[in-house]
PDB file of C-alpha atoms in Angstrom:
ATOM      1  CA  MET A1034       1.878 -13.799  -5.284  1.00 70.00           C
ATOM      2  CA  CYS A1035       2.663 -10.394  -3.990  1.00 80.00           C
ATOM      3  CA  PRO A1036       3.745  -7.603  -6.678  1.00 84.00           C
ATOM      4  CA  THR A1037       7.206  -6.448  -5.907  1.00 83.00           C
ATOM      5  CA  PRO A1038       7.688  -2.839  -4.669  1.00 79.00           C
ATOM      6  CA  GLY A1039       8.753  -1.950  -8.178  1.00 85.00           C
ATOM      7  CA  GLU A1040       5.912  -3.569  -9.865  1.00 90.00           C
ATOM      8  CA  LEU A1041       3.613  -1.489  -7.255  1.00 88.00           C
ATOM      9  CA  GLU A1042       5.332   1.532  -8.394  1.00 91.00           C
ATOM     10  CA  LEU A1043       4.645   1.280 -11.831  1.00 91.00           C
ATOM     11  CA  PHE A1044       1.152   1.004 -10.838  1.00 93.00           C
ATOM     12  CA  ALA A1045       1.187   4.381  -9.179  1.00 94.00           C
ATOM     13  CA  GLY A1046       2.985   5.695 -12.037  1.00 94.00           C
ATOM     14  CA  GLN A1047      -0.377   5.306 -14.001  1.00 94.00           C
ATOM     15  CA  GLU A1048      -2.208   7.461 -11.342  1.00 95.00           C
ATOM     16  CA  GLU A1049      -3.407  10.783 -12.926  1.00 96.00           C
ATOM     17  CA  VAL A1050      -1.886  14.431 -11.822  1.00 97.00           C
ATOM     18  CA  GLU A1051      -2.485  17.737 -13.041  1.00 97.00           C
ATOM     19  CA  ILE A1052       0.441  19.626 -14.561  1.00 97.00           C
ATOM     20  CA  MET A1053       0.994  23.086 -15.105  1.00 97.00           C
ATOM     21  CA  PRO A1054       3.219  22.959 -18.559  1.00 98.00           C
ATOM     22  CA  ARG A1055       5.821  25.416 -19.763  1.00 97.00           C
ATOM     23  CA  PHE A1056       5.623  24.452 -23.077  1.00 96.00           C
ATOM     24  CA  ASP A1057       3.241  24.148 -26.247  1.00 96.00           C
ATOM     25  CA  SER A1058       2.495  20.925 -27.898  1.00 95.00           C
ATOM     26  CA  PRO A1059      -0.256  19.309 -29.975  1.00 95.00           C
ATOM     27  CA  VAL A1060      -1.850  16.229 -28.817  1.00 92.00           C
ATOM     28  CA  MET A1061       0.613  13.208 -28.294  1.00 89.00           C
ATOM     29  CA  TRP A1062      -0.454   9.692 -29.248  1.00 91.00           C
ATOM     30  CA  LEU A1063       0.786   7.087 -27.184  1.00 85.00           C
ATOM     31  CA  ILE A1064      -0.048   3.476 -26.921  1.00 86.00           C
ATOM     32  CA  GLY A1065      -1.571   4.010 -23.419  1.00 80.00           C
ATOM     33  CA  GLY A1066      -3.857   6.900 -24.740  1.00 85.00           C
ATOM     34  CA  ASP A1067      -3.741  10.281 -26.146  1.00 88.00           C
ATOM     35  CA  LEU A1068      -1.974  13.408 -24.203  1.00 90.00           C
ATOM     36  CA  GLY A1069      -2.308  16.816 -24.465  1.00 87.00           C
ATOM     37  CA  PRO A1070      -2.609  19.122 -26.294  1.00 94.00           C
ATOM     38  CA  PHE A1071      -0.293  21.282 -23.909  1.00 96.00           C
ATOM     39  CA  LYS A1072      -0.485  24.922 -23.530  1.00 96.00           C
ATOM     40  CA  ALA A1073       1.696  26.903 -21.301  1.00 96.00           C
ATOM     41  CA  GLY A1074       0.347  27.934 -18.169  1.00 95.00           C
ATOM     42  CA  ILE A1075      -3.034  25.659 -18.721  1.00 96.00           C
ATOM     43  CA  PRO A1076      -3.470  22.817 -16.330  1.00 97.00           C
ATOM     44  CA  THR A1077      -3.188  19.474 -18.054  1.00 96.00           C
ATOM     45  CA  LYS A1078      -3.970  16.234 -16.599  1.00 96.00           C
ATOM     46  CA  VAL A1079      -1.426  13.382 -17.208  1.00 97.00           C
ATOM     47  CA  PRO A1080      -0.002  10.261 -15.651  1.00 96.00           C
ATOM     48  CA  LEU A1081       2.296  10.488 -12.752  1.00 97.00           C
ATOM     49  CA  TRP A1082       5.463   8.868 -14.781  1.00 96.00           C
ATOM     50  CA  ILE A1083       5.016  11.395 -17.492  1.00 96.00           C
ATOM     51  CA  ALA A1084       4.561  14.700 -15.027  1.00 97.00           C
ATOM     52  CA  LEU A1085       7.687  13.451 -13.379  1.00 98.00           C
ATOM     53  CA  HIS A1086       9.386  12.990 -16.460  1.00 97.00           C
ATOM     54  CA  LEU A1087       8.829  16.410 -17.628  1.00 97.00           C
ATOM     55  CA  ARG A1088       9.127  17.801 -14.204  1.00 97.00           C
ATOM     56  CA  ALA A1089      12.711  16.201 -14.367  1.00 96.00           C
ATOM     57  CA  GLN A1090      13.358  18.473 -17.434  1.00 97.00           C
ATOM     58  CA  ASN A1091      11.882  21.245 -15.896  1.00 96.00           C
ATOM     59  CA  LYS A1092       8.876  21.450 -18.637  1.00 97.00           C
ATOM     60  CA  CYS A1093       6.170  21.611 -16.228  1.00 97.00           C
ATOM     61  CA  LYS A1094       5.282  22.155 -12.552  1.00 96.00           C
ATOM     62  CA  ILE A1095       3.220  19.311 -10.882  1.00 96.00           C
ATOM     63  CA  VAL A1096       0.109  20.583  -9.122  1.00 96.00           C
ATOM     64  CA  PRO A1097      -0.220  19.297  -5.886  1.00 94.00           C
ATOM     65  CA  LEU A1098      -2.846  16.327  -5.416  1.00 96.00           C
ATOM     66  CA  PRO A1099      -5.546  17.318  -3.103  1.00 95.00           C
ATOM     67  CA  TRP A1100      -4.677  14.872  -0.657  1.00 97.00           C
ATOM     68  CA  LEU A1101      -1.277  15.471  -0.686  1.00 96.00           C
ATOM     69  CA  ASN A1102      -1.285  18.738   1.778  1.00 95.00           C
ATOM     70  CA  LYS A1103      -0.610  18.910   5.484  1.00 97.00           C
ATOM     71  CA  ALA A1104      -4.191  19.981   6.775  1.00 97.00           C
ATOM     72  CA  TYR A1105      -5.639  16.745   5.128  1.00 98.00           C
ATOM     73  CA  LEU A1106      -2.988  14.544   5.964  1.00 98.00           C
ATOM     74  CA  GLU A1107      -3.110  15.723   9.818  1.00 98.00           C
ATOM     75  CA  GLN A1108      -7.105  14.914   9.653  1.00 98.00           C
ATOM     76  CA  LEU A1109      -6.344  11.462   8.094  1.00 98.00           C
ATOM     77  CA  LYS A1110      -3.690  10.653  10.801  1.00 98.00           C
ATOM     78  CA  ASP A1111      -5.882  11.876  13.568  1.00 98.00           C
ATOM     79  CA  ILE A1112      -8.675   9.235  11.877  1.00 97.00           C
ATOM     80  CA  GLU A1113      -6.568   6.519  11.431  1.00 96.00           C
ATOM     81  CA  ILE A1114      -5.120   6.787  14.861  1.00 95.00           C
ATOM     82  CA  LYS A1115      -8.558   6.913  16.576  1.00 95.00           C
ATOM     83  CA  SER A1116     -10.259   4.311  14.412  1.00 93.00           C
ATOM     84  CA  ALA A1117      -9.863   0.658  15.211  1.00 88.00           C
ATOM     85  CA  LEU A1118     -10.685   0.053  11.396  1.00 91.00           C
ATOM     86  CA  PHE A1119      -8.262   0.793   8.629  1.00 94.00           C
ATOM     87  CA  THR A1120      -9.375   4.423   6.803  1.00 94.00           C
ATOM     88  CA  LYS A1121      -9.893   4.402   3.111  1.00 95.00           C
ATOM     89  CA  MET A1122      -6.863   5.959   1.873  1.00 96.00           C
ATOM     90  CA  PRO A1123      -6.979   8.861  -0.766  1.00 96.00           C
ATOM     91  CA  SER A1124      -5.000   6.498  -3.130  1.00 95.00           C
ATOM     92  CA  GLU A1125      -4.447   3.102  -3.723  1.00 94.00           C
ATOM     93  CA  HIS A1126      -0.545   3.915  -3.935  1.00 96.00           C
ATOM     94  CA  TYR A1127      -0.618   7.046  -1.495  1.00 96.00           C
ATOM     95  CA  MET A1128       2.963   5.581  -0.271  1.00 95.00           C
ATOM     96  CA  ALA A1129       4.463   4.822  -4.169  1.00 95.00           C
ATOM     97  CA  VAL A1130       2.991   8.376  -5.341  1.00 97.00           C
ATOM     98  CA  THR A1131       4.489  10.274  -2.507  1.00 96.00           C
ATOM     99  CA  ARG A1132       7.727   8.864  -2.809  1.00 96.00           C
ATOM    100  CA  MET A1133       8.293   9.469  -6.462  1.00 96.00           C
ATOM    101  CA  ILE A1134       6.924  13.047  -6.243  1.00 97.00           C
ATOM    102  CA  PHE A1135       9.517  13.687  -3.320  1.00 97.00           C
ATOM    103  CA  GLU A1136      12.087  11.975  -5.282  1.00 96.00           C
ATOM    104  CA  VAL A1137      11.678  14.582  -8.358  1.00 96.00           C
ATOM    105  CA  CYS A1138      10.143  17.392  -7.088  1.00 95.00           C
ATOM    106  CA  PRO A1139       9.845  17.998  -3.156  1.00 95.00           C
ATOM    107  CA  GLN A1140       9.750  21.866  -4.091  1.00 94.00           C
ATOM    108  CA  ASP A1141       6.180  21.529  -5.550  1.00 93.00           C
ATOM    109  CA  ILE A1142       4.972  20.322  -2.434  1.00 95.00           C
ATOM    110  CA  PRO A1143       4.041  22.951  -0.134  1.00 95.00           C
ATOM    111  CA  GLU A1144       5.223  22.119   3.503  1.00 96.00           C
ATOM    112  CA  ALA A1145       7.211  19.114   2.248  1.00 96.00           C
ATOM    113  CA  ASP A1146       8.880  18.053   5.299  1.00 96.00           C
ATOM    114  CA  ASP A1147       5.686  18.137   7.366  1.00 98.00           C
ATOM    115  CA  VAL A1148       3.533  16.201   4.440  1.00 98.00           C
ATOM    116  CA  LYS A1149       6.286  13.643   4.470  1.00 96.00           C
ATOM    117  CA  LEU A1150       6.624  13.500   8.079  1.00 98.00           C
ATOM    118  CA  LEU A1151       2.750  12.952   8.040  1.00 98.00           C
ATOM    119  CA  ILE A1152       2.616  10.142   5.342  1.00 98.00           C
ATOM    120  CA  LYS A1153       5.548   8.066   7.343  1.00 97.00           C
ATOM    121  CA  ASP A1154       3.156   8.585  10.432  1.00 98.00           C
ATOM    122  CA  ILE A1155       0.244   7.214   8.825  1.00 98.00           C
ATOM    123  CA  TRP A1156       2.006   4.215   7.347  1.00 97.00           C
ATOM    124  CA  ASP A1157       3.423   3.574  10.932  1.00 96.00           C
ATOM    125  CA  SER A1158       0.128   3.539  12.518  1.00 96.00           C
ATOM    126  CA  ARG A1159      -1.431   1.582   9.974  1.00 95.00           C
ATOM    127  CA  MET A1160       1.416  -1.050   9.892  1.00 93.00           C
ATOM    128  CA  SER A1161       1.107  -1.031  13.864  1.00 93.00           C
ATOM    129  CA  LYS A1162      -2.537  -1.784  13.546  1.00 92.00           C
ATOM    130  CA  LEU A1163      -2.226  -4.305  10.677  1.00 89.00           C
ATOM    131  CA  ARG A1164       0.593  -6.127  12.907  1.00 86.00           C
ATOM    132  CA  THR A1165      -2.166  -6.228  16.209  1.00 87.00           C
ATOM    133  CA  ALA A1166      -4.952  -7.580  13.675  1.00 84.00           C
ATOM    134  CA  VAL A1167      -2.815 -10.511  12.458  1.00 81.00           C
ATOM    135  CA  ARG A1168      -1.570 -11.136  16.362  1.00 81.00           C
ATOM    136  CA  THR A1169      -5.525 -11.215  17.341  1.00 82.00           C
ATOM    137  CA  PHE A1170      -6.530 -13.232  14.250  1.00 78.00           C
ATOM    138  CA  ILE A1171      -3.586 -15.727  15.216  1.00 76.00           C
ATOM    139  CA  ASP A1172      -4.254 -15.738  18.934  1.00 78.00           C
ATOM    140  CA  LYS A1173      -8.126 -16.666  18.171  1.00 79.00           C
ATOM    141  CA  GLY A1174      -7.228 -19.694  15.765  1.00 72.00           C
ATOM    142  CA  ALA A1175      -9.556 -18.052  13.360  1.00 69.00           C
ATOM    143  CA  SER A1176      -9.717 -19.352   9.647  1.00 65.00           C
ATOM    144  CA  TRP A1177     -10.633 -16.350   7.782  1.00 68.00           C
ATOM    145  CA  ALA A1178     -10.603 -12.494   8.264  1.00 70.00           C
ATOM    146  CA  LYS A1179     -12.126  -9.412   6.630  1.00 73.00           C
ATOM    147  CA  VAL A1180      -9.886  -6.548   6.366  1.00 77.00           C
ATOM    148  CA  ASP A1181     -10.853  -3.402   4.656  1.00 88.00           C
ATOM    149  CA  ASN A1182      -9.131  -0.651   2.820  1.00 92.00           C
ATOM    150  CA  LEU A1183      -5.429  -2.113   2.909  1.00 91.00           C
ATOM    151  CA  THR A1184      -3.559  -0.990   0.105  1.00 92.00           C
ATOM    152  CA  GLN A1185      -1.427  -3.587  -1.964  1.00 89.00           C
ATOM    153  CA  LEU A1186       1.724  -2.285  -0.595  1.00 90.00           C
ATOM    154  CA  GLU A1187       0.301  -2.860   2.925  1.00 89.00           C
ATOM    155  CA  MET A1188      -0.996  -6.675   2.116  1.00 86.00           C
ATOM    156  CA  CYS A1189       2.474  -7.240   0.607  1.00 85.00           C
ATOM    157  CA  SER A1190       4.558  -5.961   3.385  1.00 82.00           C
ATOM    158  CA  ILE A1191       2.717  -8.219   6.359  1.00 77.00           C
ATOM    159  CA  ARG A1192       2.251 -11.193   3.737  1.00 69.00           C
ATOM    160  CA  PRO A1193       5.391 -12.922   4.200  1.00 66.00           C
ATOM    161  CA  PHE A1194       5.146 -12.726   8.235  1.00 64.00           C
ATOM    162  CA  PHE A1195       1.577 -13.747   8.138  1.00 61.00           C
ATOM    163  CA  THR A1196       2.016 -17.013   5.935  1.00 62.00           C
ATOM    164  CA  HIS A1197       5.201 -18.226   8.144  1.00 59.00           C
ATOM    165  CA  SER A1198       2.958 -17.488  11.053  1.00 60.00           C
ATOM    166  CA  LEU A1199       0.410 -19.465   9.762  1.00 63.00           C
ATOM    167  CA  GLU A1200       2.447 -22.394   8.696  1.00 69.00           C
ATOM    168  CA  GLN A1201       4.097 -22.551  12.121  1.00 64.00           C
ATOM    169  CA  LEU A1202       0.668 -22.526  14.041  1.00 65.00           C
ATOM    170  CA  HIS A1203      -0.495 -25.340  11.493  1.00 64.00           C
ATOM    171  CA  ARG A1204       2.725 -27.517  12.724  1.00 71.00           C
ATOM    172  CA  PHE A1205       2.314 -26.647  16.240  1.00 67.00           C
ATOM    173  CA  ARG A1206      -1.368 -27.488  16.036  1.00 68.00           C
ATOM    174  CA  LYS A1207      -0.723 -30.741  14.165  1.00 72.00           C
ATOM    175  CA  THR A1208       1.935 -31.916  16.920  1.00 73.00           C
ATOM    176  CA  ILE A1209      -0.581 -31.205  19.596  1.00 73.00           C
ATOM    177  CA  GLN A1210      -3.365 -33.325  17.945  1.00 70.00           C
ATOM    178  CA  VAL A1211      -0.263 -36.217  17.743  1.00 67.00           C
ATOM    179  CA  ALA A1212       0.586 -36.100  21.411  1.00 68.00           C
ATOM    180  CA  ARG A1213      -3.125 -36.168  22.446  1.00 70.00           C
ATOM    181  CA  LEU A1214      -3.819 -39.086  20.097  1.00 67.00           C
ATOM    182  CA  TYR A1215      -0.411 -40.904  21.774  1.00 64.00           C
ATOM    183  CA  ALA A1216      -1.689 -39.792  25.123  1.00 67.00           C
ATOM    184  CA  ALA A1217      -5.322 -41.536  24.570  1.00 72.00           C
ATOM    185  CA  GLY A1218      -3.241 -44.582  24.055  1.00 71.00           C
ATOM    186  CA  ASN A1219      -3.491 -45.070  20.110  1.00 68.00           C
ATOM    187  CA  SER A1220      -1.085 -46.906  18.178  1.00 68.00           C
ATOM    188  CA  SER A1221       1.041 -45.257  15.584  1.00 69.00           C
ATOM    189  CA  GLU A1222      -1.284 -46.622  12.572  1.00 73.00           C
ATOM    190  CA  ASP A1223      -4.329 -45.335  14.519  1.00 67.00           C
ATOM    191  CA  VAL A1224      -2.555 -41.824  14.534  1.00 62.00           C
ATOM    192  CA  ARG A1225      -1.374 -41.777  10.915  1.00 65.00           C
ATOM    193  CA  ARG A1226      -4.900 -42.838   9.750  1.00 67.00           C
ATOM    194  CA  ARG A1227      -6.556 -40.102  11.722  1.00 64.00           C
ATOM    195  CA  LEU A1228      -4.215 -37.419  10.464  1.00 62.00           C
ATOM    196  CA  ARG A1229      -5.241 -38.323   7.270  1.00 64.00           C
ATOM    197  CA  MET A1230      -8.945 -37.801   7.539  1.00 55.00           C
TER     198      MET A1230
END
């Protein structure tokens, strides 16, 4: 079963990001691990969910992720469009991470509007490529396919369509098989017996 977008967002919240604290605090002992110590103005790595919580309280600034910038994303978009294969993404949860950061603190991301548009363009390109791959897979009647570098969200977004299409294709093939068996002069009992094999 596919995780829901909300569950995928929980996974994305575990990604480590760097913050610039605006406060001092000793080490915090949490169930998920120790955080800190925090010193104002000294970069510290924390899970994204904590960074967003602190940022919402104006207790830190999120240091932009290395891949969350216009130049890098323009390159990635260009590679993704030109390649027949799926490009490895900088983060398994790039869409959720971007959405979460933009929801709380778009001002922390340089050229935020351009970055947001590039992320959307990359997503659209990948989804178009994925739909084409599924169509090709179904048209060829293949029984398996190797698809590298898809993120969980991308797989989950295509899964309902893909499984429904395969079920319909299976029913269609079964109907053709039955029609051919009847056309060949087989009795109803022979047809049932052959379909069970």
